[in-house]
CSV table of C-alpha atoms in Angstrom, one decimal:
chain,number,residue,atom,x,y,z
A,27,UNK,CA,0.0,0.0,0.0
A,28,UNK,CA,1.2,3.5,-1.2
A,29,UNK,CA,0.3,6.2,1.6
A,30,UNK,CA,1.0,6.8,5.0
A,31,UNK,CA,-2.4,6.8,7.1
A,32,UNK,CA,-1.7,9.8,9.7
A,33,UNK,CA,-1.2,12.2,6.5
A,34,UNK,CA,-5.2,12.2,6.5
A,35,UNK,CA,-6.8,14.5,8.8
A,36,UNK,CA,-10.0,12.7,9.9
A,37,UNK,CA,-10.9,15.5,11.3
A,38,UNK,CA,-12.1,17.7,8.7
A,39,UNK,CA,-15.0,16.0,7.2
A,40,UNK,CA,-14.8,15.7,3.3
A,41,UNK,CA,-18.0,14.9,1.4
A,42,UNK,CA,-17.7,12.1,-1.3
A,43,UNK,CA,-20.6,11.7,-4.0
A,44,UNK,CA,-21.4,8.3,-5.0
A,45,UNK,CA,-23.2,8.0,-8.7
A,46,UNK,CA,-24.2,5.0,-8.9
A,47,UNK,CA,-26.8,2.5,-10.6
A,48,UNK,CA,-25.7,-0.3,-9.3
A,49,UNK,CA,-26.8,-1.9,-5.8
A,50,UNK,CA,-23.1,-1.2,-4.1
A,51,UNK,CA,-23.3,1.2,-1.2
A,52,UNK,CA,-20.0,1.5,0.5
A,53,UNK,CA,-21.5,4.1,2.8
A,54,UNK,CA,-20.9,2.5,6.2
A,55,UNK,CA,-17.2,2.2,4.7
A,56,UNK,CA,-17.0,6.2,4.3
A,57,UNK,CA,-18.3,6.4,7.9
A,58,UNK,CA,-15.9,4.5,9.3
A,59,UNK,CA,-12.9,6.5,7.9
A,60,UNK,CA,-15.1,9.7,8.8
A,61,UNK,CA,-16.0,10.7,6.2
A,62,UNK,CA,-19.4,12.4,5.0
A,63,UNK,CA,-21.2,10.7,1.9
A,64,UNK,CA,-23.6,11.6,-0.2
A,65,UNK,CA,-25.2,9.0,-2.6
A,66,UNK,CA,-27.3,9.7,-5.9
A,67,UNK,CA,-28.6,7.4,-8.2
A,68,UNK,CA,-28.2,8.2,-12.0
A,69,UNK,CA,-31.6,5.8,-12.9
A,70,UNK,CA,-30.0,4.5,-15.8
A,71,UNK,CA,-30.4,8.1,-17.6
A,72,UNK,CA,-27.0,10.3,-18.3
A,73,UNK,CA,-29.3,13.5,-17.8
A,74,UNK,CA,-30.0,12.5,-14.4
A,75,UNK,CA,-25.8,11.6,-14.4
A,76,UNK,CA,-25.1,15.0,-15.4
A,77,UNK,CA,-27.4,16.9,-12.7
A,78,UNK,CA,-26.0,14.9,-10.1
A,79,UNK,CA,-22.2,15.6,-11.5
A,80,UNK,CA,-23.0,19.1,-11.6
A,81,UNK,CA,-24.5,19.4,-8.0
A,82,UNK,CA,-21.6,17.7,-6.8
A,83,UNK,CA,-19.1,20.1,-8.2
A,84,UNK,CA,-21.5,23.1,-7.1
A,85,UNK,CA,-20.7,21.3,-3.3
A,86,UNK,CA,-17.0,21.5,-4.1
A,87,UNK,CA,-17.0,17.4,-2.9
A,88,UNK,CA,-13.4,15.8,-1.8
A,89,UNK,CA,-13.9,13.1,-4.6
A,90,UNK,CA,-16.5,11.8,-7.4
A,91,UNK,CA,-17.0,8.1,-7.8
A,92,UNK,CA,-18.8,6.9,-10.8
A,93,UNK,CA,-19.9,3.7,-11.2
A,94,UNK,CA,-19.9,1.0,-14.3
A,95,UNK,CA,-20.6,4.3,-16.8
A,96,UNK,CA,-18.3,5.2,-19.3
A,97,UNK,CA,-16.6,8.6,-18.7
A,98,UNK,CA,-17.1,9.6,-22.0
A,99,UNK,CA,-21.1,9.5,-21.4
A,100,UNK,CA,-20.3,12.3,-18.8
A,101,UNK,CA,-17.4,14.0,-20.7
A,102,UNK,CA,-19.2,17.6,-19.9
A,103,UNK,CA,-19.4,17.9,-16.1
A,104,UNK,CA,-16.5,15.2,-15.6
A,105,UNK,CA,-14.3,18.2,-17.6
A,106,UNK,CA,-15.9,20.5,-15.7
A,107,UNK,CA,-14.9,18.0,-12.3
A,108,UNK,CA,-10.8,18.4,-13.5
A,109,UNK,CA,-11.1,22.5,-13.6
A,110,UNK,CA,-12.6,22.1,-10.2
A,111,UNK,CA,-9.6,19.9,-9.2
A,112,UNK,CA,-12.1,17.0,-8.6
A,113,UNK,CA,-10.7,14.0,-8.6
A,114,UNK,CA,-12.6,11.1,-9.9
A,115,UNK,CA,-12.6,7.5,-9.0
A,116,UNK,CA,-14.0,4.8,-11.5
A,117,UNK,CA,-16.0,1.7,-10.0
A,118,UNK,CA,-17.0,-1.4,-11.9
A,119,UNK,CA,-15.1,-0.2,-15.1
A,120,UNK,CA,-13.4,-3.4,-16.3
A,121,UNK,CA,-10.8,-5.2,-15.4
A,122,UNK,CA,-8.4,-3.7,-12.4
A,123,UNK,CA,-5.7,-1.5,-13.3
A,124,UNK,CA,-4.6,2.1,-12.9
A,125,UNK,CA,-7.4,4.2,-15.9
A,126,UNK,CA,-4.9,5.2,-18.9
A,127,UNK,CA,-3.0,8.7,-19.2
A,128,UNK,CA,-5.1,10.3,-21.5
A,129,UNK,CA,-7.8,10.1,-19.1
A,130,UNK,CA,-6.5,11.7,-16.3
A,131,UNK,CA,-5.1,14.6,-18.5
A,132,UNK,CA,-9.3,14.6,-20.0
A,133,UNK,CA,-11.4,14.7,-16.8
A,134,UNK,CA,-8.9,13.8,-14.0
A,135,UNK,CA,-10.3,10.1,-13.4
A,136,UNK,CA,-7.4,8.5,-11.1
A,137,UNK,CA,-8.1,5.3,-10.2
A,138,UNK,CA,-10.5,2.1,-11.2
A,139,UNK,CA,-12.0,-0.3,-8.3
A,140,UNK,CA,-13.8,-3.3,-9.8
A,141,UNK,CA,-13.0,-7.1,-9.6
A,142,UNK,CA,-11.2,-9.1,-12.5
A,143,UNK,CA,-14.5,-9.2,-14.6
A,144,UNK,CA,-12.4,-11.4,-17.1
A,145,UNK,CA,-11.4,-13.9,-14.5
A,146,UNK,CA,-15.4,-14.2,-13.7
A,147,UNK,CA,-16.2,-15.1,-17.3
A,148,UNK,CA,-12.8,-17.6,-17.9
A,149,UNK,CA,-14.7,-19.7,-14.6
A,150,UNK,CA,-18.0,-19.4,-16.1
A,151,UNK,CA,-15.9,-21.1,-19.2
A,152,UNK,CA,-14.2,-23.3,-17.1
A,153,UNK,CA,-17.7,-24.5,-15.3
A,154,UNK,CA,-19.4,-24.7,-19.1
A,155,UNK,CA,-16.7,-27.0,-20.3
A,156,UNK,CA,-16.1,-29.6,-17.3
A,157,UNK,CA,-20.3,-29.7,-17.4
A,158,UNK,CA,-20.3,-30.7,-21.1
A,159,UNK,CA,-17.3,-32.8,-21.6
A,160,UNK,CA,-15.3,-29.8,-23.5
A,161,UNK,CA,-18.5,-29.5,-26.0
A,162,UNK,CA,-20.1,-26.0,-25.0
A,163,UNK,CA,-22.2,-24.3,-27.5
A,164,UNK,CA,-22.8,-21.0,-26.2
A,165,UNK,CA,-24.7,-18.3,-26.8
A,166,UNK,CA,-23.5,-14.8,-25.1
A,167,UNK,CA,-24.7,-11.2,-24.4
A,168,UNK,CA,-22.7,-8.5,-24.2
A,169,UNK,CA,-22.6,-4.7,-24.4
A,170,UNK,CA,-19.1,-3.3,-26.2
A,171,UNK,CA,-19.4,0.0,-25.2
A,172,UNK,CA,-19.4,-1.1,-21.8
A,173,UNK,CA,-15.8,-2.3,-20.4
A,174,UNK,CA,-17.1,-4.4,-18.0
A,175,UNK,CA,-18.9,-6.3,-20.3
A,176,UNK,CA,-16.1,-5.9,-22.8
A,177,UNK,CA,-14.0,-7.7,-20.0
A,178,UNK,CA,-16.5,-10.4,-19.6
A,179,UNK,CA,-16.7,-11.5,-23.3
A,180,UNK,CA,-12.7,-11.4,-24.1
A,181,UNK,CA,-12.7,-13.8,-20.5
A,182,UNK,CA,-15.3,-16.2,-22.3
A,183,UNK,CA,-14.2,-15.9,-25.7
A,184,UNK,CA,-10.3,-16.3,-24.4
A,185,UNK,CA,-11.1,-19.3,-22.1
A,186,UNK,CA,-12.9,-21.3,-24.2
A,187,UNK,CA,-10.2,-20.9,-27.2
A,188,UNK,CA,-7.7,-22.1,-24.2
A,189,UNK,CA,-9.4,-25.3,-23.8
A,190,UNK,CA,-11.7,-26.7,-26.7
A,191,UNK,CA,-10.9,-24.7,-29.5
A,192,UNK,CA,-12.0,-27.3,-31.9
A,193,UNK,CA,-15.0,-28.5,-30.0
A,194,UNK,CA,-16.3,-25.4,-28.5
A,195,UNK,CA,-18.3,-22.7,-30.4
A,196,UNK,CA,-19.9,-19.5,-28.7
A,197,UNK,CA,-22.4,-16.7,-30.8
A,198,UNK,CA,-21.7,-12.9,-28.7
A,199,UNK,CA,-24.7,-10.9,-29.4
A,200,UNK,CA,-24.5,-7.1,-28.9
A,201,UNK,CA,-27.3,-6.1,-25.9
A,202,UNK,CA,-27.2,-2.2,-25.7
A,203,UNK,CA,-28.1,-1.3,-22.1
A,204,UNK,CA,-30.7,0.6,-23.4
A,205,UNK,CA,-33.1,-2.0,-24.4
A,206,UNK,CA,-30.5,-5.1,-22.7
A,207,UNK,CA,-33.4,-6.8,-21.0
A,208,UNK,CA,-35.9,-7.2,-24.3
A,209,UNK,CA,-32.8,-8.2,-26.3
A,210,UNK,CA,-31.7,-10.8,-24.2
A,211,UNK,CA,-34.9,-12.5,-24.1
A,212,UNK,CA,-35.2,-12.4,-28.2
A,213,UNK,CA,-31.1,-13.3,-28.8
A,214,UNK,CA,-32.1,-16.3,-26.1
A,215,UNK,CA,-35.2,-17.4,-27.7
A,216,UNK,CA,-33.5,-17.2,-31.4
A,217,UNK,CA,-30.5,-19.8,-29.7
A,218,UNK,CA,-32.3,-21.8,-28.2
A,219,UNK,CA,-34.2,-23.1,-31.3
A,220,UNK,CA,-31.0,-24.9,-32.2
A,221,UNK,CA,-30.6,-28.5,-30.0
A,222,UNK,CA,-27.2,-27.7,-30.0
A,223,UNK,CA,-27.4,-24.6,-28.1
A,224,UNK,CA,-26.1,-26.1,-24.3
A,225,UNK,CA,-25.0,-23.2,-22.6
A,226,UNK,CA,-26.6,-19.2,-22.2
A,227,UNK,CA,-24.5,-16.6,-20.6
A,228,UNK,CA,-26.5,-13.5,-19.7
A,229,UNK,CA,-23.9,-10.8,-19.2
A,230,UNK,CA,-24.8,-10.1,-16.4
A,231,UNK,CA,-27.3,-12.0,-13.7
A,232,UNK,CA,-30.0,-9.6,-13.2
A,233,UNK,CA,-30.6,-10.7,-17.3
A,234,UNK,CA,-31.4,-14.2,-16.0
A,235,UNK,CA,-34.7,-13.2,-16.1
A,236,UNK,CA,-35.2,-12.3,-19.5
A,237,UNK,CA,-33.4,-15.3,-20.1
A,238,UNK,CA,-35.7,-18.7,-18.6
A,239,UNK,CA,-38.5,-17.7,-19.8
A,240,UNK,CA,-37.2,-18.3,-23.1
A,241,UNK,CA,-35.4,-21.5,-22.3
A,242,UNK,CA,-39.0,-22.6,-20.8
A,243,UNK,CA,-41.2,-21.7,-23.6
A,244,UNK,CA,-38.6,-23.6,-25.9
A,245,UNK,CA,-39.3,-26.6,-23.5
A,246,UNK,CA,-35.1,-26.4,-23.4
A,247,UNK,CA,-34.5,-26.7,-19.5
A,248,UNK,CA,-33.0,-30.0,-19.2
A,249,UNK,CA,-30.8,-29.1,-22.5
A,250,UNK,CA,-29.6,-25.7,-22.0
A,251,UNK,CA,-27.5,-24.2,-18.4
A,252,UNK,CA,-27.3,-20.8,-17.6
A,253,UNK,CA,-24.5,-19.2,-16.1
A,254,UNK,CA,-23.4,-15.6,-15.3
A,255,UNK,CA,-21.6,-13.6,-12.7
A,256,UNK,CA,-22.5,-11.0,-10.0
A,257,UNK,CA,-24.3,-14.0,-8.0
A,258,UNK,CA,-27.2,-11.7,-6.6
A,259,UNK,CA,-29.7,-13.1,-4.3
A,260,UNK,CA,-32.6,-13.7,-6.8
A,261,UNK,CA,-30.2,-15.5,-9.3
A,262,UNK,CA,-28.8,-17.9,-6.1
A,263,UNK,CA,-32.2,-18.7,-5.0
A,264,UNK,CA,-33.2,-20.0,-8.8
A,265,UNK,CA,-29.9,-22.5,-8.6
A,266,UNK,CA,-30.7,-23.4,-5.3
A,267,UNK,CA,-34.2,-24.8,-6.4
A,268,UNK,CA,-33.3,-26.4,-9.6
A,269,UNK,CA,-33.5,-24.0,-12.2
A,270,UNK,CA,-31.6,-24.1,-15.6
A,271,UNK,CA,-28.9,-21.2,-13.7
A,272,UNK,CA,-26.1,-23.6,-12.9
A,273,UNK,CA,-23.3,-21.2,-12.0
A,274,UNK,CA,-23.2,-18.0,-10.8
A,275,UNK,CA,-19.8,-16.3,-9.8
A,276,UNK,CA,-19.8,-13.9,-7.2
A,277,UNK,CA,-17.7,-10.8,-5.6
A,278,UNK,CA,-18.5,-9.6,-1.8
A,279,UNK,CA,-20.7,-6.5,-2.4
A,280,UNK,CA,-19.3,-5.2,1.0
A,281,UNK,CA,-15.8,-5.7,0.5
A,282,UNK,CA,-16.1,-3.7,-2.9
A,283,UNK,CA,-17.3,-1.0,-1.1
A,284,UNK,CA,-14.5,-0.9,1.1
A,285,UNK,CA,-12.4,-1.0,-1.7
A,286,UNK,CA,-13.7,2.1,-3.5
A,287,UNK,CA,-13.3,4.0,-0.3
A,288,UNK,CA,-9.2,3.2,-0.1
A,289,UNK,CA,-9.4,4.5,-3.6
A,290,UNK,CA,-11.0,7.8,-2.4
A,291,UNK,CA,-8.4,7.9,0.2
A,292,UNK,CA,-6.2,7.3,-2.0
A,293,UNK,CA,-7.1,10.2,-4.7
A,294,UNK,CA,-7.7,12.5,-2.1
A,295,UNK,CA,-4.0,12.4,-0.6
A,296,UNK,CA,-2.9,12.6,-4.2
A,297,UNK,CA,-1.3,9.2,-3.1
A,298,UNK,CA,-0.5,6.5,-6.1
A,299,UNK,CA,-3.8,4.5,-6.6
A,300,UNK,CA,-3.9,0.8,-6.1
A,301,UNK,CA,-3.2,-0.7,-9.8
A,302,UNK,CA,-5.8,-3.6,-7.9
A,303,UNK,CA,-7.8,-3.9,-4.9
A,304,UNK,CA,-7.9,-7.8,-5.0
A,305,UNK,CA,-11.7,-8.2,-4.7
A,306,UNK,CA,-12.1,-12.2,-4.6
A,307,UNK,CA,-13.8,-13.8,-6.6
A,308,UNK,CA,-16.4,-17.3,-5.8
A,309,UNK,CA,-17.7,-20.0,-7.7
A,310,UNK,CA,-21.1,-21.0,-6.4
A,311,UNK,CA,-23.1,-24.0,-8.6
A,312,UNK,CA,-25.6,-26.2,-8.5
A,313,UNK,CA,-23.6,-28.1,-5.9
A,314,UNK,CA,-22.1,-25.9,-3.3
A,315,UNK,CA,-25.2,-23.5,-3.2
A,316,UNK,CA,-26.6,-26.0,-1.1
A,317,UNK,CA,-24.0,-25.1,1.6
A,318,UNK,CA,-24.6,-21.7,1.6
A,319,UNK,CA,-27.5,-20.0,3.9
A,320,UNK,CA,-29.2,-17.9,1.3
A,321,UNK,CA,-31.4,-16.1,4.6
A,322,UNK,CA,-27.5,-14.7,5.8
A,323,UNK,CA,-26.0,-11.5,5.0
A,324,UNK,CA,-24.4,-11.8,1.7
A,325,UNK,CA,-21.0,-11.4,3.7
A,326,UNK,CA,-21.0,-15.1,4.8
A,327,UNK,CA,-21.1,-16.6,1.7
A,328,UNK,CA,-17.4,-16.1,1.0
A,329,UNK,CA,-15.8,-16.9,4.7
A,330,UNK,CA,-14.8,-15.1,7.2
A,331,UNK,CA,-12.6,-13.0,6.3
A,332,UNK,CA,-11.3,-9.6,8.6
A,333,UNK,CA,-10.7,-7.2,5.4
A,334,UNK,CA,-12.4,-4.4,7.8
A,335,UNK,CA,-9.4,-5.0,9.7
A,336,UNK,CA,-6.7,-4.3,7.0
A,337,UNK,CA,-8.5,-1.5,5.7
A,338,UNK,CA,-8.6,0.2,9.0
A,339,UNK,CA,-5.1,-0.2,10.1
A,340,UNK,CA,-4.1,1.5,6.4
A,341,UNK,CA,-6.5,4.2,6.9
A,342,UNK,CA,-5.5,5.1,11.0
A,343,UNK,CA,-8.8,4.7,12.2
A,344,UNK,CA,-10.0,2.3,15.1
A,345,UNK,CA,-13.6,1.0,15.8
């Protein structure tokens, strides 16, 4: 780790805005290290994106954290961020790694925290192969303009290639966010009509949903698996009682919101941003979703594991 904890004054309180559309609050993580937060939710809509960006500039915030959106949908008021000296933290944006040159020198964006979406797709690979005996015939979503998504494809695409290039074939069908749900269900129901579709990866879980009812109205479930990542609640409780989902990898929700915190740290002390946070990654299938109490706090599905512990001794702060 690349700062010295007593160089931050907890005292002063410095307000952080959180855009995000995604269901990661790391709010009691900002707490802990004192520091105020403020949360809006963008909705999905980049004018609601930019009139949260532009109140949060107006407030003179310590940092901006923008999550899973492309910068260059809020080029205007990110620009507007760097004159202010804002700096801005990226969540959810692809793989890990430290955001490239030219966009720090474009709207001051310092630092990416997000989980090795790539590795999450190569398991989903790994779990499609080993299920059909290194025949998967796949059919995938995914959203280019979106780097997560991006990441989640070249993981698939890369893994499969790895292992049963000959054998293996996968169809990648572009699902624009803005109409991802509809377009799922269609690309699903227009795989599914050949017997040797096996395998449908949803980009992302939440799409499950668009996705059985077209596997059931194909009469397809004992033929065709699901699998995906992000290994939400709704998704877990569908594998747990049978369903066609079959694997589902997941990343502690808390944790990641620990993690963008240290990166706010971070950017705040103008201190050298973590090129990865480490966020751990979990297969959960058919099998071992049995041994996991879906009624818990998402927390325990991964262990127990003291990462509140680390964080705080980096930070200087005590419980």
């Amino acid at each position: 780790m690349s700062y010295e904890p007593q160089r931050f004054d907890h005292s002063i309180p410095v307000r952080i805005d959180l855009y995000s559309d995604t269901h990661t609050r790391p709010t009691r993580a900002m707490k802990q290290a004192m520091l105020d937060v403020e949360v809006g939710d963008e909705q999905n809509q980049t004018t609601e994106g930019v009139r949260l960006l532009d109140q949060a500039i107006s407030q003179r915030v310590g940092v901006i954290v923008v999550f899973g959106t492309s910068p260059d949908t809020l080029a205007a008021p990110l620009e507007a961020a760097k004159r202010a000296k804002i700096p801005v933290v990226l969540a959810f944006y692809g793989d890990p790694g430290v955001p490239p040159a030219a966009m720090k020198a474009k709207w001051n964006v310092v630092s990416n925290s997000t989980y090795c979406y790539s590795c999450a797709a190569a398991l989903v690979a790994d779990y499609a192969i080993s299920a059909t005996k290194g025949h998967v015939h796949a059919m995938m979503t995914w959203d280019p303009t979106a780097q997560s998504s991006v990441a989640l494809k070249r993981g698939f695409s890369s893994e499969l290639t790895r292992w049963c290039k000959i054998t293996c074939t996968a169809k990648y069908v572009n699902t624009p966010a803005s109409d991802a749900f509809n377009l799922t269900t269609t690309a699903t129901a227009a795989a599914v009509e050949s017997p040797k579709t096996n395998f449908i990866f949803p980009q992302y879980d939440g799409y499950i949903e668009a996705v059985l009812p077209a596997i059931s109205a194909a009469h397809a479930q004992s033929r065709v698996m699901v699998g995906s990542d992000n290994a939400d609640l709704a998704q877990m409780r569908e594998m747990a009682a049978g369903s066609p989902v079959k694997v589902d990898i997941g990343s502690p929700v808390a944790w990641s919101g620990w993690a963008v915190v240290d990166q706010s740290i971070r950017a705040m002390l103008h201190a050298a941003p973590a090129k990865n946070e480490n966020l751990p990654l979990r297969v959960f299938d058919a099998k071992n979703v049995h041994r996991v109490n879906l009624s818990a706090d998402e927390e325990t599905w991964y262990g127990k594991i003291n990462y509140r512990a680390g964080y705080e001794r980096l930070w200087g702060v005590k419980r």
